[in-house]
Coordinates of N, CA and C in Angstrom, one line a residue:
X220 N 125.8 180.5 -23.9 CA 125.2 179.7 -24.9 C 125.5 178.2 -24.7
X221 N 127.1 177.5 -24.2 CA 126.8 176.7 -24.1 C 126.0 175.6 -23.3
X222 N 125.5 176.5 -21.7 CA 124.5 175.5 -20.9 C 123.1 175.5 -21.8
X223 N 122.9 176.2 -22.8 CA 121.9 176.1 -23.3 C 121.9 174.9 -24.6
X224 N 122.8 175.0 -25.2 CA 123.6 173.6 -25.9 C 123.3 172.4 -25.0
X225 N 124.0 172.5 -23.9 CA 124.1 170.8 -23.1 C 122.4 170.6 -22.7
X226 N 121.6 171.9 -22.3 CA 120.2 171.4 -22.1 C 119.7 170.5 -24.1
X227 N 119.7 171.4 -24.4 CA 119.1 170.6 -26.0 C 119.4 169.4 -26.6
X228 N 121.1 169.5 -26.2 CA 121.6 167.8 -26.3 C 120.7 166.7 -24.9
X229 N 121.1 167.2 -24.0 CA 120.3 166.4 -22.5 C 118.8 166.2 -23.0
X230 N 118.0 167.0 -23.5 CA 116.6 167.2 -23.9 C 116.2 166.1 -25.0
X231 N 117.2 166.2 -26.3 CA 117.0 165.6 -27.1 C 117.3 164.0 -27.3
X232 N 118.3 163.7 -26.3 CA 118.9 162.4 -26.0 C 117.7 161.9 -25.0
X233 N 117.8 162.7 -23.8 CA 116.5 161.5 -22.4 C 115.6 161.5 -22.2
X234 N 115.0 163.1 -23.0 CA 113.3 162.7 -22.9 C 112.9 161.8 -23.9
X235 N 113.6 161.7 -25.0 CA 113.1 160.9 -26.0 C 113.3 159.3 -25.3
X236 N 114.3 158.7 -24.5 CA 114.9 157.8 -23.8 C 113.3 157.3 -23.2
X237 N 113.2 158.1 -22.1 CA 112.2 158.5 -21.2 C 110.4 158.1 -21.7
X238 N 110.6 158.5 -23.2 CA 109.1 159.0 -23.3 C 108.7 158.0 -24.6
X239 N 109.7 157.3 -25.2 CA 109.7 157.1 -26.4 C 108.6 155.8 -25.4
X240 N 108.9 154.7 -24.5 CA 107.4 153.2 -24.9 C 106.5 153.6 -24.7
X241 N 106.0 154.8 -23.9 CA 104.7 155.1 -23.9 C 104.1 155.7 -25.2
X242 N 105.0 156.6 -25.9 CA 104.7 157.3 -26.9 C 104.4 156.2 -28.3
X243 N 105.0 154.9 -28.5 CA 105.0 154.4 -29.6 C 103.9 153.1 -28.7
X244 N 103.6 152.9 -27.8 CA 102.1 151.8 -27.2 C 101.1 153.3 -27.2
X245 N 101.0 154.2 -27.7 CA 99.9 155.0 -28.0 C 99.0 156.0 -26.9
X246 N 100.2 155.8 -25.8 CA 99.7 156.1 -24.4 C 99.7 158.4 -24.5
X247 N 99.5 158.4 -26.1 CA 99.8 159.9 -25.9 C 98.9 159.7 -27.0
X248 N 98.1 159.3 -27.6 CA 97.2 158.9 -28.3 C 97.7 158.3 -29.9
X249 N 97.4 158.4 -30.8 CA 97.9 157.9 -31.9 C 99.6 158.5 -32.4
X250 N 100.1 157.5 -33.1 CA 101.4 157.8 -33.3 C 101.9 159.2 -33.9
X251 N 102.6 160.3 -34.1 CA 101.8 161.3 -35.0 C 102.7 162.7 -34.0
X252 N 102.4 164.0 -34.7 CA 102.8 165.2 -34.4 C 102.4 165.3 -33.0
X253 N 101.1 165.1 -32.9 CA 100.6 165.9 -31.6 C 101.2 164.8 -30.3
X254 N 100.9 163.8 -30.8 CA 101.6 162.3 -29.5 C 102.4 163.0 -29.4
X255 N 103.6 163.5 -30.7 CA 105.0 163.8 -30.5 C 105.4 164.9 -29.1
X256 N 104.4 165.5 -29.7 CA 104.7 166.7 -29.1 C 103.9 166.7 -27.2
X257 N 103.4 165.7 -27.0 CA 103.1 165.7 -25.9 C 104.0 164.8 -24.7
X258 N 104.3 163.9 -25.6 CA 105.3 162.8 -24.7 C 106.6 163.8 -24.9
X259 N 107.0 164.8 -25.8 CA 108.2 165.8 -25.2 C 108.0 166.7 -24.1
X260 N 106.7 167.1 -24.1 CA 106.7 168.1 -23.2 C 106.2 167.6 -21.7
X261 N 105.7 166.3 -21.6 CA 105.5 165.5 -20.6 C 107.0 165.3 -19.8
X262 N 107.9 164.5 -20.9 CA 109.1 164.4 -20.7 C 109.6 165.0 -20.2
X263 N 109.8 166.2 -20.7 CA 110.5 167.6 -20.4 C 110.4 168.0 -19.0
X264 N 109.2 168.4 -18.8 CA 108.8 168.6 -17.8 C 108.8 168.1 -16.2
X265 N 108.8 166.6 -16.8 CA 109.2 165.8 -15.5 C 110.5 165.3 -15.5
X266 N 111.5 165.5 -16.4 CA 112.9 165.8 -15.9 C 113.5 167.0 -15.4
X267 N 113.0 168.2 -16.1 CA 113.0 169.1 -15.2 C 112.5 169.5 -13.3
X268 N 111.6 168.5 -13.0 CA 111.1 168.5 -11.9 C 112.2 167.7 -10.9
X269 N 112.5 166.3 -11.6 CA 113.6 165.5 -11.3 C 115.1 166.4 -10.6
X270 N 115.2 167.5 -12.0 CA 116.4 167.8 -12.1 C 116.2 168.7 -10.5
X271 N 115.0 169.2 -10.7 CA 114.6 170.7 -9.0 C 115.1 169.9 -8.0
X272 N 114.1 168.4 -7.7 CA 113.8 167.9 -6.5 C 114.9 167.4 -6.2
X273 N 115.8 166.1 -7.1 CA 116.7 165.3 -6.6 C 117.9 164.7 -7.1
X274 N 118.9 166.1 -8.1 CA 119.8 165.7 -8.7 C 121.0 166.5 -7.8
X275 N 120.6 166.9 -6.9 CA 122.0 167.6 -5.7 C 123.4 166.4 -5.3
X276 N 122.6 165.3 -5.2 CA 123.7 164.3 -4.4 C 124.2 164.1 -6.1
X277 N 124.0 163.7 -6.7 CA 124.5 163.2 -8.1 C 125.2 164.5 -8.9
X278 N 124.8 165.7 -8.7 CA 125.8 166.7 -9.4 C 126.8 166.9 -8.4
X279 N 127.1 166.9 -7.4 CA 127.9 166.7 -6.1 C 129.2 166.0 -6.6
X280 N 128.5 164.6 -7.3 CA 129.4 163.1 -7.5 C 130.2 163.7 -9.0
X281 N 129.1 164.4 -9.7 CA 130.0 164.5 -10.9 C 130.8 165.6 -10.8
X282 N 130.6 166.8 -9.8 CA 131.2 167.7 -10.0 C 132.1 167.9 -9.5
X283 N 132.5 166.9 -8.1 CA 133.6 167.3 -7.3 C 134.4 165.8 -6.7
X284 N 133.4 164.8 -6.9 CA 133.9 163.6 -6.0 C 134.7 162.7 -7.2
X285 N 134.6 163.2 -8.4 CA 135.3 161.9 -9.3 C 136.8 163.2 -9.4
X286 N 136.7 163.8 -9.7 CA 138.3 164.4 -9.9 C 137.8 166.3 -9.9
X287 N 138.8 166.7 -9.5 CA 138.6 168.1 -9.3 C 138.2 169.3 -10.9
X288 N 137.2 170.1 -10.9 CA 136.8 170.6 -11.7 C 137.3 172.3 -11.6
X289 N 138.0 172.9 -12.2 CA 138.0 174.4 -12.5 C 136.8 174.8 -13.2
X290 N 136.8 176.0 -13.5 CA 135.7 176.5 -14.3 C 136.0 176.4 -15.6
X291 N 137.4 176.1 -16.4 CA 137.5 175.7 -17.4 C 137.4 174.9 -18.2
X292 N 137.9 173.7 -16.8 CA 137.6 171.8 -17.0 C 135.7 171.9 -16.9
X293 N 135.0 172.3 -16.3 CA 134.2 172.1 -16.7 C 133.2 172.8 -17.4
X294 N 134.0 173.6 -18.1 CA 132.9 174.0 -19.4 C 133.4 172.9 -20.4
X295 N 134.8 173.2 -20.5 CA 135.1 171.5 -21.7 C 134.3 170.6 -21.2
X296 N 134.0 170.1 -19.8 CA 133.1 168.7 -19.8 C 132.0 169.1 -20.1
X297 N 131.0 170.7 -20.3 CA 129.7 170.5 -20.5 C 129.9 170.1 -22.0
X298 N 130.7 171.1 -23.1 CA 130.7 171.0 -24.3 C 131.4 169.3 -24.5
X299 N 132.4 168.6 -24.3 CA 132.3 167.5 -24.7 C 130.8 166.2 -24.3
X300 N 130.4 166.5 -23.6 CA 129.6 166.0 -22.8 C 128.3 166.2 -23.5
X301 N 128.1 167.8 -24.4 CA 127.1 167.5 -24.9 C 127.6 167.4 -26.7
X302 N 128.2 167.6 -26.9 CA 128.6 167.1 -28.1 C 128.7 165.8 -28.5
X303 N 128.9 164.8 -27.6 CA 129.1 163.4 -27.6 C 127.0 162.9 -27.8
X304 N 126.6 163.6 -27.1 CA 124.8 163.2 -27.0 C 124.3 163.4 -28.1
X305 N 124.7 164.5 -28.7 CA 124.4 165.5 -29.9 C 124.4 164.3 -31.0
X306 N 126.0 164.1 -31.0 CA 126.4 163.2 -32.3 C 125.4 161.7 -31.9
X307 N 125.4 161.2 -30.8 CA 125.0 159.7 -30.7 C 123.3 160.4 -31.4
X308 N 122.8 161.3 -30.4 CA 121.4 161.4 -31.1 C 121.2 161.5 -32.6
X309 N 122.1 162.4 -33.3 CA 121.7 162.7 -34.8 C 122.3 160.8 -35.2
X310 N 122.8 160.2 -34.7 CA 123.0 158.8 -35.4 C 121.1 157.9 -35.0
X311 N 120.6 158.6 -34.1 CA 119.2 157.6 -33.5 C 119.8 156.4 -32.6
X312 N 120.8 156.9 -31.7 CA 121.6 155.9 -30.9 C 120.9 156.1 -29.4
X313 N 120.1 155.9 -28.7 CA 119.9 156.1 -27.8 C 121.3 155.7 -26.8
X314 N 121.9 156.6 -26.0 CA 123.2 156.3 -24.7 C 122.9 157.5 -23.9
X315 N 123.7 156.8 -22.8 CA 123.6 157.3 -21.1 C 124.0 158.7 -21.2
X316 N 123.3 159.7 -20.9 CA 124.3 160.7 -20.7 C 125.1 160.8 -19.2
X317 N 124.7 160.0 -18.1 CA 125.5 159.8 -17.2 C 127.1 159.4 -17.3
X318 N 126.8 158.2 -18.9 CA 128.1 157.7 -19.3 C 129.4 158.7 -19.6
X319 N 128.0 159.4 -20.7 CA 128.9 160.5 -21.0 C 129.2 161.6 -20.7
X320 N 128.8 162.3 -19.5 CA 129.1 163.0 -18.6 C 130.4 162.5 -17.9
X321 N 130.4 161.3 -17.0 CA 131.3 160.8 -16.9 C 133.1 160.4 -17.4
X322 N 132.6 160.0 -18.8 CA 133.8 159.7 -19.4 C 134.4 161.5 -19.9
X323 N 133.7 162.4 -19.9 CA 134.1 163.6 -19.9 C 135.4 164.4 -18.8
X324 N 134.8 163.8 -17.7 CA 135.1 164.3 -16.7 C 136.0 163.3 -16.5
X325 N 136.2 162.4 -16.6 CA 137.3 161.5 -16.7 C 138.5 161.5 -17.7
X326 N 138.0 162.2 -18.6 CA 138.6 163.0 -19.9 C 139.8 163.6 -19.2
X327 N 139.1 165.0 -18.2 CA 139.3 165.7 -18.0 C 140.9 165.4 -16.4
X328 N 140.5 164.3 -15.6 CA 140.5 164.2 -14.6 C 142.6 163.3 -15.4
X329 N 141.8 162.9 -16.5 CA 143.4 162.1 -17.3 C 144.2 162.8 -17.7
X330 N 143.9 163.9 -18.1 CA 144.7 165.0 -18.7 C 145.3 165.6 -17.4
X331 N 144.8 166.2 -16.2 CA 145.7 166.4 -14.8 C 146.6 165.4 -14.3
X332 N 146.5 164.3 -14.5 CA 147.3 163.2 -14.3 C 146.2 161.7 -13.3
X333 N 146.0 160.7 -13.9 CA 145.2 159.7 -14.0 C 145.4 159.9 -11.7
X334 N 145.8 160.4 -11.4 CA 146.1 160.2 -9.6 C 145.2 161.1 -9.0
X335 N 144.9 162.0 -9.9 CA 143.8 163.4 -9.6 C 142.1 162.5 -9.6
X336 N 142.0 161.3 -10.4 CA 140.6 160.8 -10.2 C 140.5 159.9 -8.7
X337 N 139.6 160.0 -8.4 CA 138.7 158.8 -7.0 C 138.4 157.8 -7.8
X338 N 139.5 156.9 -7.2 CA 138.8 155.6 -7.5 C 137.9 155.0 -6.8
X339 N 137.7 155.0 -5.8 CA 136.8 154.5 -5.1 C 135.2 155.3 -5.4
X340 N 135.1 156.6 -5.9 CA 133.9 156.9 -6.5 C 133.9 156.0 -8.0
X341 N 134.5 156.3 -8.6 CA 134.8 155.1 -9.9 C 134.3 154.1 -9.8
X342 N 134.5 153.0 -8.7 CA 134.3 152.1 -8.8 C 132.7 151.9 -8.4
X343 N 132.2 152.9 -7.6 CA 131.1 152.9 -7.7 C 130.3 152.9 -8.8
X344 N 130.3 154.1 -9.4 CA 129.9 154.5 -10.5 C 129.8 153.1 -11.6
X345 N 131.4 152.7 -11.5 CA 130.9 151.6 -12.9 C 130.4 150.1 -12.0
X346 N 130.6 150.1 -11.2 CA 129.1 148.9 -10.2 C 127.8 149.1 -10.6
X347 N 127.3 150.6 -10.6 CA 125.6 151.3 -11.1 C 126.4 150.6 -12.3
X348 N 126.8 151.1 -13.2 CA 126.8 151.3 -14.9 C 126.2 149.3 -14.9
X349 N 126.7 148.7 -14.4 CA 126.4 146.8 -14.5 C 125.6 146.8 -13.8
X350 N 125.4 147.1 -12.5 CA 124.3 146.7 -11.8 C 123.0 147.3 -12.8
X351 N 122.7 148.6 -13.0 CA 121.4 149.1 -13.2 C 120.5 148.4 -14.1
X352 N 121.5 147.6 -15.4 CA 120.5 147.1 -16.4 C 120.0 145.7 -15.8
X353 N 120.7 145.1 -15.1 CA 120.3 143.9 -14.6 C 119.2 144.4 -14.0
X354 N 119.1 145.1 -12.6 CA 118.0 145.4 -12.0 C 116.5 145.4 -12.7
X355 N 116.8 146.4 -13.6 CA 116.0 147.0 -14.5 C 115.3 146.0 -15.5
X356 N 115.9 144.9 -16.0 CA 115.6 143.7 -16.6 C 115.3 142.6 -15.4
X357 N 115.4 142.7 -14.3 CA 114.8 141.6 -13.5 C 113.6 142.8 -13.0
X358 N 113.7 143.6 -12.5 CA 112.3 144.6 -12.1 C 110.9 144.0 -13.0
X359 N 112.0 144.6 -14.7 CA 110.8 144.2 -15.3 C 110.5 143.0 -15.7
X360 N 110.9 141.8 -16.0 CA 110.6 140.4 -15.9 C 109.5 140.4 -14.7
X361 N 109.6 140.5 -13.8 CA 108.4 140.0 -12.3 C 107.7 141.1 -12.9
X362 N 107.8 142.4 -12.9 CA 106.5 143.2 -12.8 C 105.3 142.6 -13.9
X363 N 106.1 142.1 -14.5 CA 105.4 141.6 -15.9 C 104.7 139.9 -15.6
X364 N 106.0 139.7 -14.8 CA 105.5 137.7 -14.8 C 104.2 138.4 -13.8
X365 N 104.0 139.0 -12.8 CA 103.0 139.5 -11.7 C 102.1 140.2 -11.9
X366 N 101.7 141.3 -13.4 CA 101.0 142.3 -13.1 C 100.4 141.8 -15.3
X367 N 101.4 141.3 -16.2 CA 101.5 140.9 -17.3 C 99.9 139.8 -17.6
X368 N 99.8 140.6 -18.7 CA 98.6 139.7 -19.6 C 98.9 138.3 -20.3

């Protein structure tokens, strides 16, 4: 039951993440039940495809390269991991669930003793967490100063 929990938390936190500018610029037609229900299942579906084609190297990172996982540490990380999405979602908080996957597993990795985590994956990881929005805010700036009405 609970990988079925962390999908509904995961579901309900990034497709909405994912789907919510096209859905509210009308790109699923008027604002409304049926938009609703198309920009979820759009969503859905192309995270799911995501998740088939190209999340190997990245479940790899969370599962084994930041600190060692039992089968017990990592049911606590699915359950903390989706309970933390759960609660930010019922507030209408849009957050990373990478974050929070992360800080789960880092949870986890502090309680064996802070020497059991890779720092050097660490430091990666929080380089993406600063680099990505910058990118992402200069991507979009030019695509916009270049392609923008």
């Amino acid at each position: 039951a609970l990988p079925i929990y962390g999908a509904y938390a995961l579901g309900a936190n990034n497709v909405v993440v994912t789907t919510a500018p096209y859905y509210h610029a009308g790109m699923f037609g008027p604002v409304g039940s049926k938009a609703a229900f198309w920009a979820a299942t759009v969503g859905g579906i192309s995270i799911a495809i995501g998740a088939l084609t190209y999340s190997r190297k990245v479940m790899a990172t969370i599962g084994k390269k930041i600190t060692p996982l039992s089968p017990f540490s990592a049911l606590i990380v699915v359950m903390t991991h989706s309970l933390a999405l759960h609660f930010f979602t019922w507030l209408k908080i849009p957050v990373s669930s990478s974050q929070a996957v992360v800080g789960a597993v880092i949870g986890v990795g502090i309680y064996h003793g802070a020497k059991t985590i890779n720092k050097k994956t660490m430091a990666k990881i929080f380089a993406g967490w600063f680099i990505t929005p910058l990118i992402a805010g200069l991507l979009a700036f030019g695509f916009f100063y270049v392609f923008g009405a």
